[in-house]
Amino acid sequence: MTTRFAEPMSRLIEELRKLPGIGTKSAQRLAFHVLRSSDEDARALAHAIEQLKRHLRLCSICNNITDVDPCTYCTNPTRNQRLICVLEEPTNIATIEKTRGYNGVYHVLHGTLSPVNGVGPEQLRIANLLTRAAALAAESEPSEIILAMSPTTEGEATANYIAHELHRAHPALAITRIATGVPAGSDIEYADEVTISRAMEHRRTL
Ligand SMILES: [Zn+2]
């Protein structure tokens, strides 16, 4: 309960409580920290949040977080636009880029299928992946969609669902899954470069 605080304090605590992983106690601690910080720091925090919302959006092609739409990966002529690596979160792009061995483009789902948490296909960015796949399938040059979700239960379920949808719509399209060089049950976010490189290299056709 936050009612014993002055109204502006309660309001900030309520807003902070909406952040992932922040409970009432943490929200109170953060709010008091802001209260005790300098006017300058508090204003810089508010300004950074405002600027983030004003200048960043999702790329309309790959759903990556970007300040230009389409993003720089989607418009880069030196990258293979016919090779799409499908990822769970925008932060996974940095993980793949670190390997320096991948020259295709990306598609960010913004989550994984999770029926228990009410996340179905409609909650993920799958529709525009199917649109991209249709465009690839319409041309005769070789193309490939790599499913690079984490080898967790939810990641596997998501990969299987997408592979099924893609195969059904475009039987000739190459669909691959990264190898299990990434330890089963772990998040690709925490895998090292060598492991990721190996997982990408030894990907298997679905
Ligand atoms: Zn993009």
mmCIF file of C-alpha atoms and ligand atoms in Angstrom:
data_model
loop_
_atom_site.group_PDB
_atom_site.id
_atom_site.type_symbol
_atom_site.label_atom_id
_atom_site.label_comp_id
_atom_site.label_asym_id
_atom_site.label_seq_id
_atom_site.Cartn_x
_atom_site.Cartn_y
_atom_site.Cartn_z
ATOM 1 C CA MET A 1 0.000 0.000 0.000
ATOM 2 C CA THR A 2 1.333 3.414 -0.909
ATOM 3 C CA THR A 3 -1.469 5.576 0.460
ATOM 4 C CA ARG A 4 0.573 6.844 3.432
ATOM 5 C CA PHE A 5 2.832 8.829 1.081
ATOM 6 C CA ALA A 6 2.188 12.325 -0.201
ATOM 7 C CA GLU A 7 0.268 12.238 -3.464
ATOM 8 C CA PRO A 8 3.197 12.978 -5.881
ATOM 9 C CA MET A 9 5.233 10.275 -4.139
ATOM 10 C CA SER A 10 2.417 7.706 -4.378
ATOM 11 C CA ARG A 11 2.005 8.512 -8.043
ATOM 12 C CA LEU A 12 5.689 7.896 -8.821
ATOM 13 C CA ILE A 13 5.672 4.663 -6.787
ATOM 14 C CA GLU A 14 2.614 3.480 -8.710
ATOM 15 C CA GLU A 15 4.316 4.190 -12.053
ATOM 16 C CA LEU A 16 7.554 2.483 -11.028
ATOM 17 C CA ARG A 17 5.627 -0.566 -9.825
ATOM 18 C CA LYS A 18 4.488 -1.127 -13.433
ATOM 19 C CA LEU A 19 8.097 -1.857 -14.482
ATOM 20 C CA PRO A 20 9.077 -5.531 -14.850
ATOM 21 C CA GLY A 21 10.689 -7.006 -11.750
ATOM 22 C CA ILE A 22 9.827 -4.006 -9.582
ATOM 23 C CA GLY A 23 7.699 -4.756 -6.524
ATOM 24 C CA THR A 24 6.262 -2.260 -4.024
ATOM 25 C CA LYS A 25 9.422 -2.219 -1.891
ATOM 26 C CA SER A 26 11.750 -1.578 -4.840
ATOM 27 C CA ALA A 27 9.391 1.056 -6.238
ATOM 28 C CA GLN A 28 9.458 2.903 -2.903
ATOM 29 C CA ARG A 29 13.241 2.700 -2.730
ATOM 30 C CA LEU A 30 13.586 4.080 -6.265
ATOM 31 C CA ALA A 31 11.064 6.852 -5.625
ATOM 32 C CA PHE A 32 12.939 7.953 -2.502
ATOM 33 C CA HIS A 33 16.178 7.857 -4.449
ATOM 34 C CA VAL A 34 14.674 10.188 -7.062
ATOM 35 C CA LEU A 35 13.348 12.458 -4.304
ATOM 36 C CA ARG A 36 16.795 12.740 -2.728
ATOM 37 C CA SER A 37 18.651 13.189 -6.029
ATOM 38 C CA SER A 38 19.442 16.613 -7.483
ATOM 39 C CA ASP A 39 16.863 18.487 -9.579
ATOM 40 C CA GLU A 40 19.218 18.041 -12.498
ATOM 41 C CA ASP A 41 19.420 14.230 -12.180
ATOM 42 C CA ALA A 42 15.673 13.866 -11.725
ATOM 43 C CA ARG A 43 15.005 16.021 -14.785
ATOM 44 C CA ALA A 44 17.589 14.057 -16.826
ATOM 45 C CA LEU A 45 15.795 10.800 -15.947
ATOM 46 C CA ALA A 46 12.392 12.176 -16.941
ATOM 47 C CA HIS A 47 13.871 13.638 -20.128
ATOM 48 C CA ALA A 48 15.592 10.356 -21.096
ATOM 49 C CA ILE A 49 12.287 8.472 -20.755
ATOM 50 C CA GLU A 50 10.464 11.086 -22.808
ATOM 51 C CA GLN A 51 13.132 11.102 -25.549
ATOM 52 C CA LEU A 52 13.118 7.312 -25.717
ATOM 53 C CA LYS A 53 9.411 7.285 -26.434
ATOM 54 C CA ARG A 54 9.627 10.194 -28.838
ATOM 55 C CA HIS A 55 12.533 8.988 -30.978
ATOM 56 C CA LEU A 56 12.549 5.203 -30.832
ATOM 57 C CA ARG A 57 10.079 2.911 -32.505
ATOM 58 C CA LEU A 58 9.954 -0.576 -33.943
ATOM 59 C CA CYS A 59 11.230 -1.153 -37.476
ATOM 60 C CA SER A 60 8.186 -1.841 -39.646
ATOM 61 C CA ILE A 61 10.044 -4.670 -41.401
ATOM 62 C CA CYS A 62 11.971 -6.529 -38.666
ATOM 63 C CA ASN A 63 10.544 -5.075 -35.381
ATOM 64 C CA ASN A 64 14.013 -4.123 -34.153
ATOM 65 C CA ILE A 65 14.139 -1.012 -31.950
ATOM 66 C CA THR A 66 15.275 1.859 -34.149
ATOM 67 C CA ASP A 67 15.320 5.636 -34.604
ATOM 68 C CA VAL A 68 14.935 5.315 -38.389
ATOM 69 C CA ASP A 69 12.310 3.201 -40.104
ATOM 70 C CA PRO A 70 13.221 0.839 -41.778
ATOM 71 C CA CYS A 71 16.190 0.166 -39.523
ATOM 72 C CA THR A 72 19.831 0.172 -40.681
ATOM 73 C CA TYR A 73 19.955 -3.642 -40.946
ATOM 74 C CA CYS A 74 16.930 -3.757 -43.244
ATOM 75 C CA THR A 75 18.304 -1.062 -45.568
ATOM 76 C CA ASN A 76 21.957 -2.195 -45.588
ATOM 77 C CA PRO A 77 22.781 -3.297 -49.175
ATOM 78 C CA THR A 78 25.870 -5.223 -48.024
ATOM 79 C CA ARG A 79 23.758 -7.552 -45.870
ATOM 80 C CA ASN A 80 22.008 -10.580 -47.328
ATOM 81 C CA GLN A 81 18.358 -9.556 -47.282
ATOM 82 C CA ARG A 82 17.354 -13.124 -48.208
ATOM 83 C CA LEU A 83 18.732 -14.601 -45.002
ATOM 84 C CA ILE A 84 16.531 -13.845 -41.983
ATOM 85 C CA CYS A 85 17.465 -14.769 -38.418
ATOM 86 C CA VAL A 86 14.367 -14.889 -36.180
ATOM 87 C CA LEU A 87 14.988 -13.849 -32.567
ATOM 88 C CA GLU A 88 12.992 -13.472 -29.353
ATOM 89 C CA GLU A 89 14.143 -10.035 -28.226
ATOM 90 C CA PRO A 90 15.901 -6.989 -29.756
ATOM 91 C CA THR A 91 18.840 -7.555 -27.358
ATOM 92 C CA ASN A 92 19.498 -10.925 -29.071
ATOM 93 C CA ILE A 93 20.679 -9.025 -32.177
ATOM 94 C CA ALA A 94 23.768 -7.820 -30.291
ATOM 95 C CA THR A 95 24.482 -11.438 -29.283
ATOM 96 C CA ILE A 96 24.486 -12.579 -32.933
ATOM 97 C CA GLU A 97 26.391 -9.482 -34.138
ATOM 98 C CA LYS A 98 29.169 -10.171 -31.615
ATOM 99 C CA THR A 99 30.072 -13.357 -33.503
ATOM 100 C CA ARG A 100 30.867 -11.230 -36.620
ATOM 101 C CA GLY A 101 30.006 -14.311 -38.668
ATOM 102 C CA TYR A 102 26.447 -13.428 -39.657
ATOM 103 C CA ASN A 103 25.649 -11.186 -42.598
ATOM 104 C CA GLY A 104 21.920 -11.633 -42.980
ATOM 105 C CA VAL A 105 19.066 -9.605 -41.524
ATOM 106 C CA TYR A 106 16.817 -10.122 -38.502
ATOM 107 C CA HIS A 107 13.251 -10.528 -37.365
ATOM 108 C CA VAL A 108 12.356 -9.845 -33.726
ATOM 109 C CA LEU A 109 9.289 -11.594 -32.281
ATOM 110 C CA HIS A 110 9.218 -9.662 -28.975
ATOM 111 C CA GLY A 111 8.669 -12.749 -26.838
ATOM 112 C CA THR A 112 7.897 -16.450 -27.074
ATOM 113 C CA LEU A 113 4.658 -18.380 -27.101
ATOM 114 C CA SER A 114 3.560 -18.961 -23.535
ATOM 115 C CA PRO A 115 -0.022 -20.158 -23.104
ATOM 116 C CA VAL A 116 0.244 -20.020 -19.287
ATOM 117 C CA ASN A 117 1.129 -16.315 -19.495
ATOM 118 C CA GLY A 118 -1.520 -15.627 -22.131
ATOM 119 C CA VAL A 119 0.990 -15.138 -24.957
ATOM 120 C CA GLY A 120 -0.415 -16.601 -28.176
ATOM 121 C CA PRO A 121 0.723 -16.112 -31.791
ATOM 122 C CA GLU A 122 -1.282 -12.859 -32.016
ATOM 123 C CA GLN A 123 0.783 -11.316 -29.199
ATOM 124 C CA LEU A 124 4.039 -11.932 -31.080
ATOM 125 C CA ARG A 125 5.297 -10.276 -34.267
ATOM 126 C CA ILE A 126 4.663 -13.310 -36.422
ATOM 127 C CA ALA A 127 2.295 -11.785 -38.996
ATOM 128 C CA ASN A 128 4.952 -9.589 -40.611
ATOM 129 C CA LEU A 129 7.398 -12.522 -40.630
ATOM 130 C CA LEU A 130 4.888 -14.454 -42.740
ATOM 131 C CA THR A 131 4.639 -11.432 -45.058
ATOM 132 C CA ARG A 132 8.433 -11.351 -45.422
ATOM 133 C CA ALA A 133 8.516 -15.100 -46.037
ATOM 134 C CA ALA A 134 5.910 -14.713 -48.777
ATOM 135 C CA ALA A 135 8.070 -12.072 -50.482
ATOM 136 C CA LEU A 136 11.123 -14.374 -50.326
ATOM 137 C CA ALA A 137 9.174 -17.372 -51.587
ATOM 138 C CA ALA A 138 7.866 -15.351 -54.546
ATOM 139 C CA GLU A 139 11.405 -14.992 -55.942
ATOM 140 C CA SER A 140 13.540 -17.783 -57.305
ATOM 141 C CA GLU A 141 16.865 -16.917 -55.612
ATOM 142 C CA PRO A 142 17.812 -19.033 -52.584
ATOM 143 C CA SER A 143 16.708 -17.733 -49.225
ATOM 144 C CA GLU A 144 16.648 -19.048 -45.678
ATOM 145 C CA ILE A 145 14.876 -18.350 -42.418
ATOM 146 C CA ILE A 146 16.915 -19.277 -39.337
ATOM 147 C CA LEU A 147 14.922 -19.856 -36.157
ATOM 148 C CA ALA A 148 17.280 -18.740 -33.383
ATOM 149 C CA MET A 149 14.999 -18.856 -30.379
ATOM 150 C CA SER A 150 16.529 -20.055 -27.096
ATOM 151 C CA PRO A 151 16.440 -23.835 -26.505
ATOM 152 C CA THR A 152 13.938 -23.398 -23.677
ATOM 153 C CA THR A 153 10.530 -25.094 -23.642
ATOM 154 C CA GLU A 154 8.877 -21.874 -24.802
ATOM 155 C CA GLY A 155 11.590 -21.155 -27.388
ATOM 156 C CA GLU A 156 11.214 -24.642 -28.880
ATOM 157 C CA ALA A 157 7.418 -24.372 -28.938
ATOM 158 C CA THR A 158 7.710 -21.015 -30.709
ATOM 159 C CA ALA A 159 10.206 -22.361 -33.268
ATOM 160 C CA ASN A 160 7.981 -25.386 -33.955
ATOM 161 C CA TYR A 161 4.900 -23.220 -34.382
ATOM 162 C CA ILE A 162 6.636 -20.830 -36.813
ATOM 163 C CA ALA A 163 8.280 -23.671 -38.768
ATOM 164 C CA HIS A 164 4.876 -25.308 -39.137
ATOM 165 C CA GLU A 165 3.241 -22.083 -40.356
ATOM 166 C CA LEU A 166 6.082 -21.346 -42.807
ATOM 167 C CA HIS A 167 6.161 -24.895 -44.217
ATOM 168 C CA ARG A 168 2.431 -24.856 -44.711
ATOM 169 C CA ALA A 169 2.447 -21.541 -46.594
ATOM 170 C CA HIS A 170 5.773 -21.894 -48.427
ATOM 171 C CA PRO A 171 6.874 -25.542 -48.739
ATOM 172 C CA ALA A 172 9.958 -24.644 -50.822
ATOM 173 C CA LEU A 173 11.401 -22.114 -48.355
ATOM 174 C CA ALA A 174 14.495 -23.232 -46.399
ATOM 175 C CA ILE A 175 13.753 -23.157 -42.656
ATOM 176 C CA THR A 176 16.573 -23.955 -40.234
ATOM 177 C CA ARG A 177 16.960 -24.150 -36.458
ATOM 178 C CA ILE A 178 20.200 -23.243 -34.675
ATOM 179 C CA ALA A 179 22.085 -26.240 -33.277
ATOM 180 C CA THR A 180 21.835 -27.075 -29.589
ATOM 181 C CA GLY A 181 25.401 -25.846 -29.029
ATOM 182 C CA VAL A 182 23.507 -23.407 -26.835
ATOM 183 C CA PRO A 183 22.975 -25.442 -23.634
ATOM 184 C CA ALA A 184 19.417 -26.777 -23.462
ATOM 185 C CA GLY A 185 17.153 -24.717 -21.243
ATOM 186 C CA SER A 186 19.388 -21.644 -21.334
ATOM 187 C CA ASP A 187 18.808 -18.235 -22.882
ATOM 188 C CA ILE A 188 20.870 -17.398 -25.981
ATOM 189 C CA GLU A 189 21.406 -13.987 -24.409
ATOM 190 C CA TYR A 190 23.946 -15.519 -22.017
ATOM 191 C CA ALA A 191 25.752 -17.776 -24.488
ATOM 192 C CA ASP A 192 29.303 -16.816 -25.463
ATOM 193 C CA GLU A 193 30.356 -15.911 -29.021
ATOM 194 C CA VAL A 194 31.997 -19.256 -29.795
ATOM 195 C CA THR A 195 28.889 -21.168 -28.684
ATOM 196 C CA ILE A 196 26.624 -18.933 -30.759
ATOM 197 C CA SER A 197 28.913 -19.154 -33.805
ATOM 198 C CA ARG A 198 28.902 -22.934 -33.538
ATOM 199 C CA ALA A 199 25.126 -23.045 -33.056
ATOM 200 C CA MET A 200 24.629 -20.897 -36.164
ATOM 201 C CA GLU A 201 27.127 -22.921 -38.214
ATOM 202 C CA HIS A 202 25.604 -26.285 -37.347
ATOM 203 C CA ARG A 203 22.018 -25.265 -37.850
ATOM 204 C CA ARG A 204 19.732 -28.009 -39.102
ATOM 205 C CA THR A 205 16.985 -27.969 -41.689
ATOM 206 C CA LEU A 206 13.476 -28.280 -40.276
HETATM 207 ZN ZN ZN B 1 14.574 -3.555 -39.591
#
